[in-house]
PDB file of C-alpha atoms in Angstrom:
ATOM      1  CA  MET A   1       0.000   0.000   0.000  1.00  0.00           C
ATOM      2  CA  THR A   2       1.072   3.579  -0.646  1.00  0.00           C
ATOM      3  CA  SER A   3       0.759   5.720   2.464  1.00  0.00           C
ATOM      4  CA  LEU A   4      -0.938   9.108   2.529  1.00  0.00           C
ATOM      5  CA  LYS A   5       2.376  10.773   3.357  1.00  0.00           C
ATOM      6  CA  ALA A   6       4.042   9.096   0.376  1.00  0.00           C
ATOM      7  CA  ILE A   7       1.291  10.409  -1.904  1.00  0.00           C
ATOM      8  CA  ILE A   8       1.705  13.940  -0.534  1.00  0.00           C
ATOM      9  CA  ASP A   9       5.509  13.784  -0.691  1.00  0.00           C
ATOM     10  CA  GLY A  10       5.227  12.599  -4.298  1.00  0.00           C
ATOM     11  CA  LEU A  11       3.336  15.703  -5.462  1.00  0.00           C
ATOM     12  CA  GLU A  12       5.283  17.559  -8.150  1.00  0.00           C
ATOM     13  CA  ALA A  13       4.958  21.271  -8.838  1.00  0.00           C
ATOM     14  CA  VAL A  14       3.442  22.120 -12.226  1.00  0.00           C
ATOM     15  CA  ASP A  15       2.287  25.381 -13.732  1.00  0.00           C
ATOM     16  CA  GLY A  16      -0.319  26.730 -11.349  1.00  0.00           C
ATOM     17  CA  GLY A  17      -0.579  23.677  -9.133  1.00  0.00           C
ATOM     18  CA  TRP A  18       0.677  20.248  -8.126  1.00  0.00           C
ATOM     19  CA  ARG A  19       0.587  16.957  -9.983  1.00  0.00           C
ATOM     20  CA  GLY A  20       0.182  13.584  -8.297  1.00  0.00           C
ATOM     21  CA  ALA A  21      -1.489  10.206  -8.503  1.00  0.00           C
ATOM     22  CA  ILE A  22      -4.172   8.365  -6.560  1.00  0.00           C
ATOM     23  CA  PRO A  23      -3.240   4.675  -6.188  1.00  0.00           C
ATOM     24  CA  ALA A  24      -5.831   1.941  -6.674  1.00  0.00           C
ATOM     25  CA  THR A  25      -5.396   1.050  -2.979  1.00  0.00           C
ATOM     26  CA  TRP A  26      -7.134   4.332  -2.064  1.00  0.00           C
ATOM     27  CA  LEU A  27     -10.205   3.898  -4.257  1.00  0.00           C
ATOM     28  CA  GLN A  28     -13.813   3.605  -3.163  1.00  0.00           C
ATOM     29  CA  GLY A  29     -15.556   2.159  -6.193  1.00  0.00           C
ATOM     30  CA  ARG A  30     -14.434   4.120  -9.251  1.00  0.00           C
ATOM     31  CA  THR A  31     -13.325   7.197  -7.360  1.00  0.00           C
ATOM     32  CA  ALA A  32     -10.866   8.128  -4.638  1.00  0.00           C
ATOM     33  CA  TYR A  33     -11.935   7.843  -1.017  1.00  0.00           C
ATOM     34  CA  GLY A  34     -13.265  11.285  -0.105  1.00  0.00           C
ATOM     35  CA  GLY A  35     -11.067  11.676   2.957  1.00  0.00           C
ATOM     36  CA  LEU A  36      -7.980  11.121   0.798  1.00  0.00           C
ATOM     37  CA  SER A  37      -8.902  13.619  -1.924  1.00  0.00           C
ATOM     38  CA  SER A  38      -9.888  16.159   0.749  1.00  0.00           C
ATOM     39  CA  ALA A  39      -6.591  15.612   2.587  1.00  0.00           C
ATOM     40  CA  LEU A  40      -4.658  16.169  -0.653  1.00  0.00           C
ATOM     41  CA  ALA A  41      -6.616  19.371  -1.286  1.00  0.00           C
ATOM     42  CA  LEU A  42      -5.801  20.555   2.244  1.00  0.00           C
ATOM     43  CA  ALA A  43      -2.094  19.717   1.881  1.00  0.00           C
ATOM     44  CA  VAL A  44      -1.895  21.877  -1.248  1.00  0.00           C
ATOM     45  CA  ALA A  45      -3.990  24.655   0.332  1.00  0.00           C
ATOM     46  CA  GLN A  46      -1.491  24.764   3.202  1.00  0.00           C
ATOM     47  CA  ARG A  47       1.303  25.296   0.666  1.00  0.00           C
ATOM     48  CA  SER A  48      -0.525  28.105  -1.110  1.00  0.00           C
ATOM     49  CA  ASP A  49       0.164  30.882   1.398  1.00  0.00           C
ATOM     50  CA  ASP A  50       2.683  31.768   4.091  1.00  0.00           C
ATOM     51  CA  ASP A  51       2.018  31.442   7.807  1.00  0.00           C
ATOM     52  CA  LEU A  52      -1.580  30.294   7.556  1.00  0.00           C
ATOM     53  CA  PRO A  53      -3.509  30.055  10.847  1.00  0.00           C
ATOM     54  CA  PRO A  54      -4.892  26.665  11.947  1.00  0.00           C
ATOM     55  CA  LEU A  55      -7.704  25.140   9.929  1.00  0.00           C
ATOM     56  CA  ARG A  56     -11.093  26.005  11.385  1.00  0.00           C
ATOM     57  CA  SER A  57     -13.611  24.785   8.816  1.00  0.00           C
ATOM     58  CA  ALA A  58     -13.849  23.060   5.437  1.00  0.00           C
ATOM     59  CA  GLN A  59     -16.686  22.813   2.934  1.00  0.00           C
ATOM     60  CA  VAL A  60     -16.147  20.086   0.348  1.00  0.00           C
ATOM     61  CA  ALA A  61     -18.125  19.332  -2.812  1.00  0.00           C
ATOM     62  CA  PHE A  62     -17.540  15.915  -4.373  1.00  0.00           C
ATOM     63  CA  VAL A  63     -18.214  16.891  -7.984  1.00  0.00           C
ATOM     64  CA  GLY A  64     -17.057  13.855  -9.939  1.00  0.00           C
ATOM     65  CA  PRO A  65     -14.827  10.758  -9.966  1.00  0.00           C
ATOM     66  CA  LEU A  66     -11.111  11.016  -9.198  1.00  0.00           C
ATOM     67  CA  ALA A  67      -8.594   8.293  -9.994  1.00  0.00           C
ATOM     68  CA  GLY A  68      -5.111   7.932 -11.402  1.00  0.00           C
ATOM     69  CA  ALA A  69      -3.256  11.131 -12.282  1.00  0.00           C
ATOM     70  CA  VAL A  70      -4.639  14.267 -10.628  1.00  0.00           C
ATOM     71  CA  THR A  71      -3.806  17.965 -10.587  1.00  0.00           C
ATOM     72  CA  ILE A  72      -4.455  20.029  -7.470  1.00  0.00           C
ATOM     73  CA  ARG A  73      -4.663  23.819  -7.535  1.00  0.00           C
ATOM     74  CA  ALA A  74      -5.244  26.214  -4.655  1.00  0.00           C
ATOM     75  CA  GLN A  75      -5.901  29.942  -4.617  1.00  0.00           C
ATOM     76  CA  ARG A  76      -6.444  32.556  -1.949  1.00  0.00           C
ATOM     77  CA  LEU A  77     -10.009  33.876  -1.878  1.00  0.00           C
ATOM     78  CA  ARG A  78      -9.471  36.346   0.921  1.00  0.00           C
ATOM     79  CA  ARG A  79      -7.034  36.941   3.738  1.00  0.00           C
ATOM     80  CA  GLY A  80      -7.879  39.162   6.660  1.00  0.00           C
ATOM     81  CA  ARG A  81      -6.100  39.938   9.888  1.00  0.00           C
ATOM     82  CA  ASN A  82      -7.297  36.771  11.645  1.00  0.00           C
ATOM     83  CA  ALA A  83      -8.684  34.459   8.970  1.00  0.00           C
ATOM     84  CA  ALA A  84      -7.905  33.226   5.471  1.00  0.00           C
ATOM     85  CA  TRP A  85     -10.110  31.544   2.867  1.00  0.00           C
ATOM     86  CA  VAL A  86      -8.453  29.208   0.350  1.00  0.00           C
ATOM     87  CA  GLN A  87     -10.150  27.315  -2.468  1.00  0.00           C
ATOM     88  CA  ALA A  88      -8.638  24.048  -3.693  1.00  0.00           C
ATOM     89  CA  ASP A  89      -9.666  22.049  -6.765  1.00  0.00           C
ATOM     90  CA  VAL A  90      -8.691  18.465  -7.563  1.00  0.00           C
ATOM     91  CA  GLU A  91      -8.982  17.443 -11.217  1.00  0.00           C
ATOM     92  CA  SER A  92      -8.365  14.249 -13.175  1.00  0.00           C
ATOM     93  CA  GLU A  93      -8.748  13.318 -16.831  1.00  0.00           C
ATOM     94  CA  ALA A  94     -12.498  13.163 -16.206  1.00  0.00           C
ATOM     95  CA  GLY A  95     -12.504  16.827 -15.144  1.00  0.00           C
ATOM     96  CA  LEU A  96     -13.182  18.538 -11.826  1.00  0.00           C
ATOM     97  CA  GLY A  97     -13.608  15.951  -9.085  1.00  0.00           C
ATOM     98  CA  LEU A  98     -13.475  17.965  -5.862  1.00  0.00           C
ATOM     99  CA  ARG A  99     -13.769  21.605  -4.860  1.00  0.00           C
ATOM    100  CA  ALA A 100     -13.041  22.606  -1.283  1.00  0.00           C
ATOM    101  CA  THR A 101     -13.116  25.896   0.588  1.00  0.00           C
ATOM    102  CA  PHE A 102     -10.853  25.928   3.627  1.00  0.00           C
ATOM    103  CA  VAL A 103     -11.131  28.549   6.350  1.00  0.00           C
ATOM    104  CA  PHE A 104      -8.029  29.083   8.461  1.00  0.00           C
ATOM    105  CA  MET A 105      -8.481  31.189  11.612  1.00  0.00           C
ATOM    106  CA  ARG A 106      -6.411  32.172  14.615  1.00  0.00           C
ATOM    107  CA  GLU A 107      -7.716  31.714  18.149  1.00  0.00           C
ATOM    108  CA  GLN A 108      -9.274  34.846  19.616  1.00  0.00           C
ATOM    109  CA  GLU A 109      -9.782  36.012  23.176  1.00  0.00           C
ATOM    110  CA  SER A 110     -13.431  35.552  24.086  1.00  0.00           C
ATOM    111  CA  ARG A 111     -15.721  35.715  27.107  1.00  0.00           C
ATOM    112  CA  ILE A 112     -17.610  32.716  25.702  1.00  0.00           C
ATOM    113  CA  ASP A 113     -16.622  29.195  26.755  1.00  0.00           C
ATOM    114  CA  HIS A 114     -19.437  26.777  25.955  1.00  0.00           C
ATOM    115  CA  ALA A 115     -19.461  23.166  24.809  1.00  0.00           C
ATOM    116  CA  VAL A 116     -22.038  20.374  24.780  1.00  0.00           C
ATOM    117  CA  GLY A 117     -21.938  16.747  23.789  1.00  0.00           C
ATOM    118  CA  LYS A 118     -19.673  14.310  25.586  1.00  0.00           C
ATOM    119  CA  ALA A 119     -17.864  11.517  23.805  1.00  0.00           C
ATOM    120  CA  PRO A 120     -19.983   8.360  23.386  1.00  0.00           C
ATOM    121  CA  ASP A 121     -19.414   5.689  26.014  1.00  0.00           C
ATOM    122  CA  PHE A 122     -17.049   3.416  24.136  1.00  0.00           C
ATOM    123  CA  PRO A 123     -13.837   2.270  25.908  1.00  0.00           C
ATOM    124  CA  ALA A 124     -10.655   3.477  24.258  1.00  0.00           C
ATOM    125  CA  PRO A 125      -8.473   0.855  22.526  1.00  0.00           C
ATOM    126  CA  HIS A 126      -5.648  -0.772  24.473  1.00  0.00           C
ATOM    127  CA  ALA A 127      -2.960  -3.321  23.714  1.00  0.00           C
ATOM    128  CA  ALA A 128      -5.330  -6.306  23.931  1.00  0.00           C
ATOM    129  CA  THR A 129      -8.188  -4.719  21.960  1.00  0.00           C
ATOM    130  CA  GLU A 130      -9.220  -6.716  18.898  1.00  0.00           C
ATOM    131  CA  THR A 131      -9.000  -4.670  15.691  1.00  0.00           C
ATOM    132  CA  PHE A 132      -9.572  -5.212  11.971  1.00  0.00           C
ATOM    133  CA  PHE A 133      -8.443  -3.601   8.718  1.00  0.00           C
ATOM    134  CA  GLY A 134     -11.662  -2.981   6.811  1.00  0.00           C
ATOM    135  CA  LEU A 135     -13.148  -4.853   3.853  1.00  0.00           C
ATOM    136  CA  PRO A 136     -10.862  -6.177   1.083  1.00  0.00           C
ATOM    137  CA  ALA A 137     -13.647  -5.394  -1.406  1.00  0.00           C
ATOM    138  CA  VAL A 138     -13.356  -1.687  -0.502  1.00  0.00           C
ATOM    139  CA  PRO A 139      -9.672  -0.946  -1.167  1.00  0.00           C
ATOM    140  CA  PHE A 140      -9.269   2.302   0.772  1.00  0.00           C
ATOM    141  CA  THR A 141     -10.407   0.705   4.049  1.00  0.00           C
ATOM    142  CA  GLN A 142      -7.251  -1.408   4.099  1.00  0.00           C
ATOM    143  CA  ASN A 143      -5.337   1.781   4.946  1.00  0.00           C
ATOM    144  CA  PHE A 144      -7.169   2.020   8.291  1.00  0.00           C
ATOM    145  CA  GLU A 145      -7.423   0.033  11.494  1.00  0.00           C
ATOM    146  CA  PHE A 146     -10.794  -0.188  13.256  1.00  0.00           C
ATOM    147  CA  VAL A 147     -12.378  -1.199  16.536  1.00  0.00           C
ATOM    148  CA  ASP A 148     -15.978  -2.136  15.836  1.00  0.00           C
ATOM    149  CA  ARG A 149     -19.015  -1.365  17.980  1.00  0.00           C
ATOM    150  CA  ARG A 150     -21.694  -4.057  18.137  1.00  0.00           C
ATOM    151  CA  ASP A 151     -24.868  -3.087  16.271  1.00  0.00           C
ATOM    152  CA  ALA A 152     -26.981  -3.722  19.355  1.00  0.00           C
ATOM    153  CA  ALA A 153     -25.288  -0.815  21.138  1.00  0.00           C
ATOM    154  CA  VAL A 154     -26.148   1.883  18.576  1.00  0.00           C
ATOM    155  CA  GLY A 155     -29.162   3.014  16.593  1.00  0.00           C
ATOM    156  CA  PRO A 156     -30.510   1.475  13.373  1.00  0.00           C
ATOM    157  CA  ALA A 157     -28.863   4.172  11.201  1.00  0.00           C
ATOM    158  CA  GLU A 158     -25.744   4.822  13.233  1.00  0.00           C
ATOM    159  CA  TRP A 159     -22.044   3.815  13.266  1.00  0.00           C
ATOM    160  CA  LEU A 160     -19.554   4.163  16.113  1.00  0.00           C
ATOM    161  CA  ARG A 161     -15.951   3.045  15.695  1.00  0.00           C
ATOM    162  CA  TRP A 162     -12.448   3.795  16.870  1.00  0.00           C
ATOM    163  CA  THR A 163     -10.297   4.382  13.795  1.00  0.00           C
ATOM    164  CA  ARG A 164      -6.693   5.172  12.935  1.00  0.00           C
ATOM    165  CA  LEU A 165      -4.454   5.276   9.896  1.00  0.00           C
ATOM    166  CA  ARG A 166      -2.162   2.263   9.658  1.00  0.00           C
ATOM    167  CA  GLU A 167       0.671   4.442   8.329  1.00  0.00           C
ATOM    168  CA  ARG A 168       0.641   7.905   9.860  1.00  0.00           C
ATOM    169  CA  ASP A 169       4.237   8.788  10.781  1.00  0.00           C
ATOM    170  CA  GLY A 170       5.295  12.245   9.644  1.00  0.00           C
ATOM    171  CA  LEU A 171       1.824  13.429   8.673  1.00  0.00           C
ATOM    172  CA  ASP A 172       0.557  16.900   9.478  1.00  0.00           C
ATOM    173  CA  PRO A 173      -1.988  16.275  12.304  1.00  0.00           C
ATOM    174  CA  THR A 174      -4.741  18.264  10.589  1.00  0.00           C
ATOM    175  CA  VAL A 175      -4.248  16.464   7.273  1.00  0.00           C
ATOM    176  CA  GLU A 176      -4.356  13.175   9.219  1.00  0.00           C
ATOM    177  CA  LEU A 177      -7.646  14.119  10.890  1.00  0.00           C
ATOM    178  CA  ILE A 178      -9.263  15.122   7.587  1.00  0.00           C
ATOM    179  CA  ALA A 179      -8.176  11.799   6.079  1.00  0.00           C
ATOM    180  CA  ILE A 180      -9.768   9.857   8.951  1.00  0.00           C
ATOM    181  CA  ALA A 181     -12.939  11.859   9.592  1.00  0.00           C
ATOM    182  CA  ASP A 182     -14.799  10.631   6.481  1.00  0.00           C
ATOM    183  CA  CYS A 183     -13.889   6.982   7.001  1.00  0.00           C
ATOM    184  CA  LEU A 184     -17.143   5.390   8.209  1.00  0.00           C
ATOM    185  CA  PRO A 185     -19.678   4.047   5.696  1.00  0.00           C
ATOM    186  CA  PRO A 186     -22.799   6.173   5.194  1.00  0.00           C
ATOM    187  CA  ALA A 187     -25.056   5.280   8.102  1.00  0.00           C
ATOM    188  CA  ALA A 188     -28.094   5.022   5.825  1.00  0.00           C
ATOM    189  CA  LEU A 189     -26.655   1.778   4.465  1.00  0.00           C
ATOM    190  CA  LYS A 190     -27.660   0.099   7.726  1.00  0.00           C
ATOM    191  CA  LEU A 191     -31.297   0.814   6.873  1.00  0.00           C
ATOM    192  CA  LEU A 192     -30.898  -1.233   3.691  1.00  0.00           C
ATOM    193  CA  GLY A 193     -29.435  -4.180   5.546  1.00  0.00           C
ATOM    194  CA  GLY A 194     -26.650  -4.637   3.000  1.00  0.00           C
ATOM    195  CA  HIS A 195     -24.436  -3.018   0.401  1.00  0.00           C
ATOM    196  CA  ALA A 196     -25.614  -0.515  -2.202  1.00  0.00           C
ATOM    197  CA  PRO A 197     -23.942   2.091  -4.421  1.00  0.00           C
ATOM    198  CA  VAL A 198     -23.432   5.365  -2.548  1.00  0.00           C
ATOM    199  CA  SER A 199     -21.864   8.699  -3.411  1.00  0.00           C
ATOM    200  CA  SER A 200     -20.969  11.536  -1.044  1.00  0.00           C
ATOM    201  CA  LEU A 201     -22.220  14.862  -2.395  1.00  0.00           C
ATOM    202  CA  THR A 202     -21.098  17.480   0.105  1.00  0.00           C
ATOM    203  CA  TRP A 203     -19.226  17.481   3.400  1.00  0.00           C
ATOM    204  CA  GLN A 204     -18.747  20.170   6.008  1.00  0.00           C
ATOM    205  CA  ILE A 205     -16.322  19.711   8.885  1.00  0.00           C
ATOM    206  CA  ASP A 206     -15.698  22.216  11.677  1.00  0.00           C
ATOM    207  CA  LEU A 207     -12.617  21.707  13.832  1.00  0.00           C
ATOM    208  CA  LEU A 208     -13.157  22.276  17.545  1.00  0.00           C
ATOM    209  CA  ALA A 209      -9.622  21.800  18.874  1.00  0.00           C
ATOM    210  CA  THR A 210      -6.053  21.358  17.736  1.00  0.00           C
ATOM    211  CA  PRO A 211      -5.905  17.866  16.189  1.00  0.00           C
ATOM    212  CA  GLY A 212      -4.003  15.281  18.174  1.00  0.00           C
ATOM    213  CA  THR A 213      -4.532  11.950  19.938  1.00  0.00           C
ATOM    214  CA  ASP A 214      -2.687   9.016  21.498  1.00  0.00           C
ATOM    215  CA  ASP A 215      -1.491   6.217  19.200  1.00  0.00           C
ATOM    216  CA  GLY A 216      -3.445   7.659  16.278  1.00  0.00           C
ATOM    217  CA  TRP A 217      -6.866   6.585  17.581  1.00  0.00           C
ATOM    218  CA  TYR A 218      -9.960   8.740  16.933  1.00  0.00           C
ATOM    219  CA  LEU A 219     -13.544   7.852  17.815  1.00  0.00           C
ATOM    220  CA  LEU A 220     -15.881   8.415  14.852  1.00  0.00           C
ATOM    221  CA  HIS A 221     -19.649   8.666  15.067  1.00  0.00           C
ATOM    222  CA  THR A 222     -22.123   8.882  12.166  1.00  0.00           C
ATOM    223  CA  ASP A 223     -25.899   9.114  12.502  1.00  0.00           C
ATOM    224  CA  THR A 224     -28.381   9.526   9.642  1.00  0.00           C
ATOM    225  CA  ASP A 225     -31.236  11.835  10.595  1.00  0.00           C
ATOM    226  CA  HIS A 226     -33.051  11.823   7.237  1.00  0.00           C
ATOM    227  CA  ALA A 227     -33.004   9.415   4.281  1.00  0.00           C
ATOM    228  CA  ARG A 228     -35.580   9.606   1.529  1.00  0.00           C
ATOM    229  CA  HIS A 229     -35.808   9.678  -2.281  1.00  0.00           C
ATOM    230  CA  GLY A 230     -32.218   8.514  -2.696  1.00  0.00           C
ATOM    231  CA  ALA A 231     -30.667  11.219  -0.513  1.00  0.00           C
ATOM    232  CA  SER A 232     -29.415  10.982   3.047  1.00  0.00           C
ATOM    233  CA  SER A 233     -28.345  13.642   5.534  1.00  0.00           C
ATOM    234  CA  GLN A 234     -26.035  12.568   8.337  1.00  0.00           C
ATOM    235  CA  ARG A 235     -24.385  14.228  11.309  1.00  0.00           C
ATOM    236  CA  MET A 236     -20.941  13.113  12.383  1.00  0.00           C
ATOM    237  CA  GLY A 237     -18.513  13.650  15.246  1.00  0.00           C
ATOM    238  CA  VAL A 238     -14.860  13.017  16.065  1.00  0.00           C
ATOM    239  CA  TRP A 239     -13.225  12.681  19.503  1.00  0.00           C
ATOM    240  CA  ASN A 240      -9.642  11.923  20.431  1.00  0.00           C
ATOM    241  CA  ARG A 241      -8.571   9.125  22.733  1.00  0.00           C
ATOM    242  CA  SER A 242      -8.940  11.384  25.798  1.00  0.00           C
ATOM    243  CA  GLY A 243     -12.561  12.166  24.922  1.00  0.00           C
ATOM    244  CA  THR A 244     -11.864  15.716  23.721  1.00  0.00           C
ATOM    245  CA  PRO A 245     -14.188  16.716  20.861  1.00  0.00           C
ATOM    246  CA  MET A 246     -12.127  17.290  17.737  1.00  0.00           C
ATOM    247  CA  ALA A 247     -14.709  18.044  15.040  1.00  0.00           C
ATOM    248  CA  THR A 248     -18.370  18.184  14.143  1.00  0.00           C
ATOM    249  CA  GLN A 249     -19.515  17.316  10.629  1.00  0.00           C
ATOM    250  CA  MET A 250     -22.494  17.134   8.332  1.00  0.00           C
ATOM    251  CA  GLN A 251     -22.640  15.223   5.063  1.00  0.00           C
ATOM    252  CA  SER A 252     -25.094  14.742   2.219  1.00  0.00           C
ATOM    253  CA  VAL A 253     -24.971  11.299   0.580  1.00  0.00           C
ATOM    254  CA  ALA A 254     -26.738   9.820  -2.463  1.00  0.00           C
ATOM    255  CA  VAL A 255     -27.876   6.249  -1.812  1.00  0.00           C
ATOM    256  CA  PHE A 256     -28.801   4.210  -4.883  1.00  0.00           C
ATOM    257  CA  GLY A 257     -30.828   1.453  -3.357  1.00  0.00           C
TER     258      GLY A 257
END
């Protein structure tokens, strides 16, 4: 398998962007796993400007399939005193596959300190915890290690799993988190009771804290709150191994089944 870091390190500068390749081991059907293509877009966005603040939010549109050779371009939309907006596009021979808007923002002094939503009650992995490496039929999942949650413990359209990248050394922590955060299957698939073609349409992720965890483990939660007429809306969360909330997310998914 080719690691995420190897893919990023292999990007070559071309006129107006960066050229790289998405290996078959990172595919989800006929397109790249969305967390990978989003992580590549972020890596190039980080290179597009000097001294960017930490990533605060990302809005991603999965426009079309991405596979094989890709070109990634990033441009500044606006940069203020405290925040910067950067757009990144990922294209392949099939055309535009992904467009992302990243918002980078410095921490500000504030009288507000409010947070709700504790981490789900799911014991953190330890040395004796049984793990697995995803489904061989879904190539990108082989790049991750999982701890499964029994279906009886969660809702009928809900997933809850500890997840980490198998190869993560040397990665930027924020790029690592983006690569992991989209890793669970669409929760609406549980309502079908089996596999069906799916396609992520849009994804918004808001970072709540500086990314970081012990031994690479993040707890991912996905819960579909509406699925009808081939479209599903799901809310998602990420916590680190200490139970600190890392990100909140929302995703729109087409379900063909």
